[in-house]
mmCIF file of C-alpha atoms in Angstrom:
data_model
loop_
_atom_site.group_PDB
_atom_site.id
_atom_site.type_symbol
_atom_site.label_atom_id
_atom_site.label_comp_id
_atom_site.label_asym_id
_atom_site.label_seq_id
_atom_site.Cartn_x
_atom_site.Cartn_y
_atom_site.Cartn_z
ATOM 1 C CA UNK Q 70 23.576 3.458 2.774
ATOM 2 C CA UNK Q 71 19.934 3.874 3.782
ATOM 3 C CA UNK Q 72 17.507 1.892 1.633
ATOM 4 C CA UNK Q 73 13.746 2.108 1.189
ATOM 5 C CA UNK Q 74 11.084 0.455 -0.918
ATOM 6 C CA UNK Q 75 8.629 2.540 -2.965
ATOM 7 C CA UNK Q 76 5.136 1.100 -3.303
ATOM 8 C CA UNK Q 77 2.018 2.320 -5.089
ATOM 9 C CA UNK Q 78 -1.605 1.195 -5.305
ATOM 10 C CA UNK Q 79 -2.111 -0.011 -8.879
ATOM 11 C CA UNK Q 80 -4.726 -1.764 -10.990
ATOM 12 C CA UNK Q 81 -7.404 0.456 -9.472
ATOM 13 C CA UNK Q 82 -9.775 0.354 -12.388
ATOM 14 C CA UNK Q 83 -12.785 -1.673 -13.428
ATOM 15 C CA UNK Q 84 -13.749 -2.618 -16.965
ATOM 16 C CA UNK Q 85 -13.147 0.348 -19.258
ATOM 17 C CA UNK Q 86 -12.564 2.717 -16.317
ATOM 18 C CA UNK Q 87 -8.939 3.256 -15.253
ATOM 19 C CA UNK Q 88 -7.864 5.336 -12.286
ATOM 20 C CA UNK Q 89 -4.106 4.781 -12.140
ATOM 21 C CA UNK Q 90 -1.381 5.098 -14.792
ATOM 22 C CA UNK Q 91 -0.055 1.631 -14.072
ATOM 23 C CA UNK Q 92 2.505 1.406 -16.856
ATOM 24 C CA UNK Q 93 4.220 4.692 -16.007
ATOM 25 C CA UNK Q 94 4.164 4.147 -12.236
ATOM 26 C CA UNK Q 95 5.683 0.688 -12.687
ATOM 27 C CA UNK Q 96 8.746 2.395 -14.154
ATOM 28 C CA UNK Q 97 9.251 4.206 -10.831
ATOM 29 C CA UNK Q 98 8.127 2.019 -7.928
ATOM 30 C CA UNK Q 99 9.732 -1.172 -6.644
ATOM 31 C CA UNK Q 100 6.549 -2.766 -5.260
ATOM 32 C CA UNK Q 101 3.031 -2.751 -6.700
ATOM 33 C CA UNK Q 102 -0.042 -3.100 -4.473
ATOM 34 C CA UNK Q 103 -2.483 -4.615 -6.962
ATOM 35 C CA UNK Q 104 -6.229 -4.268 -6.382
ATOM 36 C CA UNK Q 105 -7.776 -7.744 -6.190
ATOM 37 C CA UNK Q 106 -11.334 -7.034 -7.265
ATOM 38 C CA UNK Q 107 -13.015 -6.098 -3.988
ATOM 39 C CA UNK Q 108 -12.453 -2.321 -3.923
ATOM 40 C CA UNK Q 109 -11.292 -2.043 -7.549
ATOM 41 C CA UNK Q 110 -9.731 -4.190 -10.233
ATOM 42 C CA UNK Q 111 -10.986 -7.054 -12.380
ATOM 43 C CA UNK Q 112 -9.474 -10.148 -13.950
ATOM 44 C CA UNK Q 113 -8.230 -8.405 -17.102
ATOM 45 C CA UNK Q 114 -6.715 -5.516 -15.133
ATOM 46 C CA UNK Q 115 -5.047 -7.824 -12.616
ATOM 47 C CA UNK Q 116 -3.500 -9.889 -15.399
ATOM 48 C CA UNK Q 117 -2.252 -6.813 -17.264
ATOM 49 C CA UNK Q 118 -0.647 -5.244 -14.186
ATOM 50 C CA UNK Q 119 1.015 -8.525 -13.198
ATOM 51 C CA UNK Q 120 2.504 -8.865 -16.675
ATOM 52 C CA UNK Q 121 3.789 -5.290 -16.643
ATOM 53 C CA UNK Q 122 5.232 -5.673 -13.137
ATOM 54 C CA UNK Q 123 6.966 -8.928 -14.051
ATOM 55 C CA UNK Q 124 8.538 -7.328 -17.123
ATOM 56 C CA UNK Q 125 9.994 -4.559 -14.977
ATOM 57 C CA UNK Q 126 11.067 -6.689 -12.017
ATOM 58 C CA UNK Q 127 8.590 -4.971 -9.683
ATOM 59 C CA UNK Q 128 7.348 -6.999 -6.710
ATOM 60 C CA UNK Q 129 3.625 -7.795 -6.733
ATOM 61 C CA UNK Q 130 1.553 -7.343 -3.588
ATOM 62 C CA UNK Q 131 -2.070 -8.295 -3.028
ATOM 63 C CA UNK Q 132 -4.015 -5.243 -1.922
ATOM 64 C CA UNK Q 133 -6.912 -6.818 -0.073
ATOM 65 C CA UNK Q 134 -10.018 -4.879 0.912
ATOM 66 C CA UNK Q 135 -13.551 -5.014 2.163
ATOM 67 C CA UNK Q 136 -16.048 -6.016 -0.547
ATOM 68 C CA UNK Q 137 -16.949 -2.436 -1.468
ATOM 69 C CA UNK Q 138 -16.636 -1.561 -5.158
ATOM 70 C CA UNK Q 139 -19.127 1.303 -4.903
ATOM 71 C CA UNK Q 140 -17.237 2.947 -2.049
ATOM 72 C CA UNK Q 141 -13.748 2.149 -3.336
ATOM 73 C CA UNK Q 142 -13.111 0.198 -0.150
ATOM 74 C CA UNK Q 143 -13.096 3.351 1.951
ATOM 75 C CA UNK Q 144 -16.354 2.785 3.842
ATOM 76 C CA UNK Q 145 -16.330 1.263 7.312
ATOM 77 C CA UNK Q 146 -17.802 -2.231 7.346
ATOM 78 C CA UNK Q 147 -18.371 -4.881 9.994
ATOM 79 C CA UNK Q 148 -17.456 -8.225 8.462
ATOM 80 C CA UNK Q 149 -17.539 -11.418 10.562
ATOM 81 C CA UNK Q 150 -13.959 -12.637 11.166
ATOM 82 C CA UNK Q 151 -14.376 -16.009 9.436
ATOM 83 C CA UNK Q 152 -15.881 -14.300 6.400
ATOM 84 C CA UNK Q 153 -13.145 -11.657 6.270
ATOM 85 C CA UNK Q 154 -10.386 -14.283 6.562
ATOM 86 C CA UNK Q 155 -11.890 -16.252 3.680
ATOM 87 C CA UNK Q 156 -12.241 -13.128 1.538
ATOM 88 C CA UNK Q 157 -8.654 -12.084 2.193
ATOM 89 C CA UNK Q 158 -7.421 -15.542 1.150
ATOM 90 C CA UNK Q 159 -9.714 -15.441 -1.896
ATOM 91 C CA UNK Q 160 -8.251 -12.121 -3.085
ATOM 92 C CA UNK Q 161 -4.672 -13.301 -2.633
ATOM 93 C CA UNK Q 162 -5.406 -16.503 -4.507
ATOM 94 C CA UNK Q 163 -7.011 -14.663 -7.422
ATOM 95 C CA UNK Q 164 -3.988 -12.419 -7.864
ATOM 96 C CA UNK Q 165 -1.586 -15.346 -7.474
ATOM 97 C CA UNK Q 166 -3.039 -16.981 -10.589
ATOM 98 C CA UNK Q 167 -2.118 -13.991 -12.728
ATOM 99 C CA UNK Q 168 1.227 -13.432 -11.029
ATOM 100 C CA UNK Q 169 2.272 -17.023 -11.717
ATOM 101 C CA UNK Q 170 1.047 -16.803 -15.309
ATOM 102 C CA UNK Q 171 3.358 -13.796 -15.699
ATOM 103 C CA UNK Q 172 6.305 -15.818 -14.384
ATOM 104 C CA UNK Q 173 6.386 -14.388 -10.878
ATOM 105 C CA UNK Q 174 4.333 -14.621 -7.667
ATOM 106 C CA UNK Q 175 2.526 -12.571 -5.047
ATOM 107 C CA UNK Q 176 5.287 -11.358 -2.719
ATOM 108 C CA UNK Q 177 3.348 -9.630 0.089
ATOM 109 C CA UNK Q 178 -0.071 -8.484 1.283
ATOM 110 C CA UNK Q 179 -1.310 -4.978 2.109
ATOM 111 C CA UNK Q 180 -4.833 -4.044 3.264
ATOM 112 C CA UNK Q 181 -6.550 -1.137 1.544
ATOM 113 C CA UNK Q 182 -8.581 1.846 2.676
ATOM 114 C CA UNK Q 183 -11.038 1.279 5.511
ATOM 115 C CA UNK Q 184 -9.597 -2.160 6.219
ATOM 116 C CA UNK Q 185 -6.069 -0.727 6.456
ATOM 117 C CA UNK Q 186 -7.171 1.826 9.029
ATOM 118 C CA UNK Q 187 -9.421 -0.597 10.916
ATOM 119 C CA UNK Q 188 -6.652 -3.124 11.570
ATOM 120 C CA UNK Q 189 -4.450 -0.482 13.177
ATOM 121 C CA UNK Q 190 -6.526 -0.806 16.363
ATOM 122 C CA UNK Q 191 -9.143 -3.538 15.868
ATOM 123 C CA UNK Q 192 -7.806 -6.829 17.237
ATOM 124 C CA UNK Q 193 -10.573 -9.001 15.787
ATOM 125 C CA UNK Q 194 -10.380 -7.635 12.257
ATOM 126 C CA UNK Q 195 -6.565 -7.659 12.309
ATOM 127 C CA UNK Q 196 -6.585 -11.286 13.420
ATOM 128 C CA UNK Q 197 -8.978 -12.136 10.592
ATOM 129 C CA UNK Q 198 -6.647 -10.562 8.027
ATOM 130 C CA UNK Q 199 -3.709 -12.526 9.435
ATOM 131 C CA UNK Q 200 -5.767 -15.722 9.334
ATOM 132 C CA UNK Q 201 -6.590 -15.038 5.689
ATOM 133 C CA UNK Q 202 -2.939 -14.528 4.804
ATOM 134 C CA UNK Q 203 -1.981 -17.735 6.614
ATOM 135 C CA UNK Q 204 -4.698 -19.598 4.735
ATOM 136 C CA UNK Q 205 -3.346 -18.380 1.391
ATOM 137 C CA UNK Q 206 0.407 -18.578 2.046
ATOM 138 C CA UNK Q 207 2.036 -18.705 5.486
ATOM 139 C CA UNK Q 208 5.258 -17.153 4.156
ATOM 140 C CA UNK Q 209 3.836 -13.875 2.854
ATOM 141 C CA UNK Q 210 5.029 -10.598 4.413
ATOM 142 C CA UNK Q 211 2.322 -8.177 5.584
ATOM 143 C CA UNK Q 212 2.684 -4.449 4.927
ATOM 144 C CA UNK Q 213 1.127 -2.020 7.405
ATOM 145 C CA UNK Q 214 1.380 0.940 9.744
ATOM 146 C CA UNK Q 215 4.116 0.864 12.425
ATOM 147 C CA UNK Q 216 2.678 -0.067 15.811
ATOM 148 C CA UNK Q 217 -0.526 -1.476 14.340
ATOM 149 C CA UNK Q 218 -2.329 -4.501 15.722
ATOM 150 C CA UNK Q 219 -2.031 -6.030 12.256
ATOM 151 C CA UNK Q 220 1.763 -6.049 12.241
ATOM 152 C CA UNK Q 221 1.939 -7.171 15.855
ATOM 153 C CA UNK Q 222 -0.334 -10.143 15.196
ATOM 154 C CA UNK Q 223 1.362 -10.940 11.897
ATOM 155 C CA UNK Q 224 4.728 -11.129 13.621
ATOM 156 C CA UNK Q 225 3.356 -13.355 16.350
ATOM 157 C CA UNK Q 226 1.931 -15.666 13.675
ATOM 158 C CA UNK Q 227 5.316 -15.977 11.992
ATOM 159 C CA UNK Q 228 4.558 -13.665 9.070
ATOM 160 C CA UNK Q 229 7.206 -11.054 8.197
ATOM 161 C CA UNK Q 230 5.868 -7.658 9.321
ATOM 162 C CA UNK Q 231 6.907 -4.738 7.089
ATOM 163 C CA UNK Q 232 6.420 -1.147 8.225
ATOM 164 C CA UNK Q 233 5.095 1.500 5.857
ATOM 165 C CA UNK Q 234 4.950 5.294 5.753
ATOM 166 C CA UNK Q 235 3.017 7.841 3.691
ATOM 167 C CA UNK Q 236 4.574 11.051 2.430
ATOM 168 C CA UNK Q 237 1.281 12.422 1.104
ATOM 169 C CA UNK Q 238 -0.940 11.662 4.096
ATOM 170 C CA UNK Q 239 -1.229 13.701 7.283
ATOM 171 C CA UNK Q 240 -0.334 12.004 10.577
ATOM 172 C CA UNK Q 241 -1.803 12.408 14.033
ATOM 173 C CA UNK Q 242 0.522 12.931 16.993
ATOM 174 C CA UNK Q 243 0.024 9.235 17.800
ATOM 175 C CA UNK Q 244 1.467 8.146 14.438
ATOM 176 C CA UNK Q 245 -1.815 7.133 12.806
ATOM 177 C CA UNK Q 246 -3.238 8.592 9.591
ATOM 178 C CA UNK Q 247 -5.640 11.522 9.750
ATOM 179 C CA UNK Q 248 -9.007 10.269 8.387
ATOM 180 C CA UNK Q 249 -9.591 11.280 4.772
ATOM 181 C CA UNK Q 250 -12.791 13.107 5.680
ATOM 182 C CA UNK Q 251 -10.870 15.708 7.690
ATOM 183 C CA UNK Q 252 -9.334 18.856 6.214
ATOM 184 C CA UNK Q 253 -5.663 18.449 5.379
ATOM 185 C CA UNK Q 254 -5.735 14.651 5.509
ATOM 186 C CA UNK Q 255 -4.033 14.487 2.112
ATOM 187 C CA UNK Q 256 -0.834 16.469 1.500
ATOM 188 C CA UNK Q 257 -1.150 17.926 -2.000
ATOM 189 C CA UNK Q 258 1.861 20.247 -2.367
ATOM 190 C CA UNK Q 259 4.467 18.340 -4.435
ATOM 191 C CA UNK Q 260 7.485 20.027 -2.808
ATOM 192 C CA UNK Q 261 6.193 19.113 0.636
ATOM 193 C CA UNK Q 262 5.621 15.502 -0.394
ATOM 194 C CA UNK Q 263 9.157 15.237 -1.745
ATOM 195 C CA UNK Q 264 10.625 16.804 1.404
ATOM 196 C CA UNK Q 265 8.610 14.483 3.656
ATOM 197 C CA UNK Q 266 9.742 11.476 1.633
ATOM 198 C CA UNK Q 267 13.395 12.249 2.282
ATOM 199 C CA UNK Q 268 12.755 12.910 5.960
ATOM 200 C CA UNK Q 269 10.959 9.600 6.372
ATOM 201 C CA UNK Q 270 13.569 7.597 4.479
ATOM 202 C CA UNK Q 271 16.695 9.153 5.964
ATOM 203 C CA UNK Q 272 15.672 10.093 9.475
ATOM 204 C CA UNK Q 273 12.425 8.217 10.201
ATOM 205 C CA UNK Q 274 10.576 11.393 11.149
ATOM 206 C CA UNK Q 275 7.619 13.371 9.827
ATOM 207 C CA UNK Q 276 5.704 16.458 10.933
ATOM 208 C CA UNK Q 277 2.241 15.624 12.268
ATOM 209 C CA UNK Q 278 -0.992 17.476 11.474
ATOM 210 C CA UNK Q 279 -0.524 19.570 14.628
ATOM 211 C CA UNK Q 280 3.081 20.485 13.768
ATOM 212 C CA UNK Q 281 4.830 18.014 16.092
ATOM 213 C CA UNK Q 282 7.759 15.930 14.892
ATOM 214 C CA UNK Q 283 7.014 12.232 15.314
ATOM 215 C CA UNK Q 284 8.998 9.046 14.700
ATOM 216 C CA UNK Q 285 7.808 6.886 11.808
ATOM 217 C CA UNK Q 286 10.338 4.152 11.073
ATOM 218 C CA UNK Q 287 9.393 2.458 7.817
ATOM 219 C CA UNK Q 288 10.825 -0.006 5.338
ATOM 220 C CA UNK Q 289 8.475 1.052 2.542
ATOM 221 C CA UNK Q 290 7.102 4.401 1.372
ATOM 222 C CA UNK Q 291 3.682 4.559 -0.275
ATOM 223 C CA UNK Q 292 3.086 6.825 -3.279
ATOM 224 C CA UNK Q 293 -0.616 7.086 -4.080
ATOM 225 C CA UNK Q 294 -1.348 6.485 -7.747
ATOM 226 C CA UNK Q 295 -4.818 8.054 -7.744
ATOM 227 C CA UNK Q 296 -3.742 11.644 -7.116
ATOM 228 C CA UNK Q 297 -3.338 14.262 -9.898
ATOM 229 C CA UNK Q 298 0.198 14.278 -11.298
ATOM 230 C CA UNK Q 299 1.009 11.017 -9.515
ATOM 231 C CA UNK Q 300 3.566 9.803 -12.055
ATOM 232 C CA UNK Q 301 5.629 12.985 -12.142
ATOM 233 C CA UNK Q 302 5.495 13.274 -8.357
ATOM 234 C CA UNK Q 303 6.659 9.668 -7.979
ATOM 235 C CA UNK Q 304 9.597 10.355 -10.290
ATOM 236 C CA UNK Q 305 10.537 13.448 -8.304
ATOM 237 C CA UNK Q 306 10.390 11.503 -5.039
ATOM 238 C CA UNK Q 307 12.609 8.722 -6.355
ATOM 239 C CA UNK Q 308 15.123 11.139 -7.861
ATOM 240 C CA UNK Q 309 15.335 13.187 -4.658
ATOM 241 C CA UNK Q 310 15.767 10.077 -2.518
ATOM 242 C CA UNK Q 311 18.633 8.885 -4.670
ATOM 243 C CA UNK Q 312 20.231 12.348 -4.702
ATOM 244 C CA UNK Q 313 20.016 12.282 -0.882
ATOM 245 C CA UNK Q 314 21.938 9.016 -0.655
ATOM 246 C CA UNK Q 315 18.953 6.710 -0.244
ATOM 247 C CA UNK Q 316 19.024 3.428 -2.146
ATOM 248 C CA UNK Q 317 15.606 2.630 -3.632
ATOM 249 C CA UNK Q 318 14.937 -1.103 -3.687
ATOM 250 C CA UNK Q 319 12.235 -3.647 -2.890
ATOM 251 C CA UNK Q 320 12.042 -4.710 0.758
ATOM 252 C CA UNK Q 321 12.150 -8.385 -0.296
#
């Protein structure tokens, strides 16, 4: 039977402001990408999400980002490699404290936003992220886009490289994500998202922005938690995957 992990970006709040319905999404997903304070999240939020994830047996991932609270980590930044490596390790370490307090641990690392897209092609920034992961814990898997420099370098460094796909993001013909600033970058029709989820999980294919069918082989499927109706859509995706013969389980 085909199996796939479902991950979502969680803990994306700050102080009294909350963006994601963490508690409800944690009843659906198998892996939680927890914001570590650089693009969103704070100590109280990180602790709460780790406790909720531990209660539900959901794997905890450190979602590391550029230091960009005002821009939600989606603005391009040029960070010196040594600085970026240290900041990646810092974010992982901060989340690890709360994960361990909840009786579990950080199980993987996933870049967020502009950093995620940058390390698809940028060798220097990808290497810095890998160095940061190695500094924090040389056994941690790294989650990223298939064919990215990040996953290539992670594998070469001995880190497990885990491929990821997006049912609600448009793809280019080259298999990269269409930038959010372009029309149609985010797929908003729920039926289409559900259909794409099954296609990615069962057949490893998705229709690109231009209408071409491209191969996207992934071990994990991302469900964005900051979109309207995210919880209900996530439930529909999981139900449809299971109805289609796909086993939903964590990749680790």
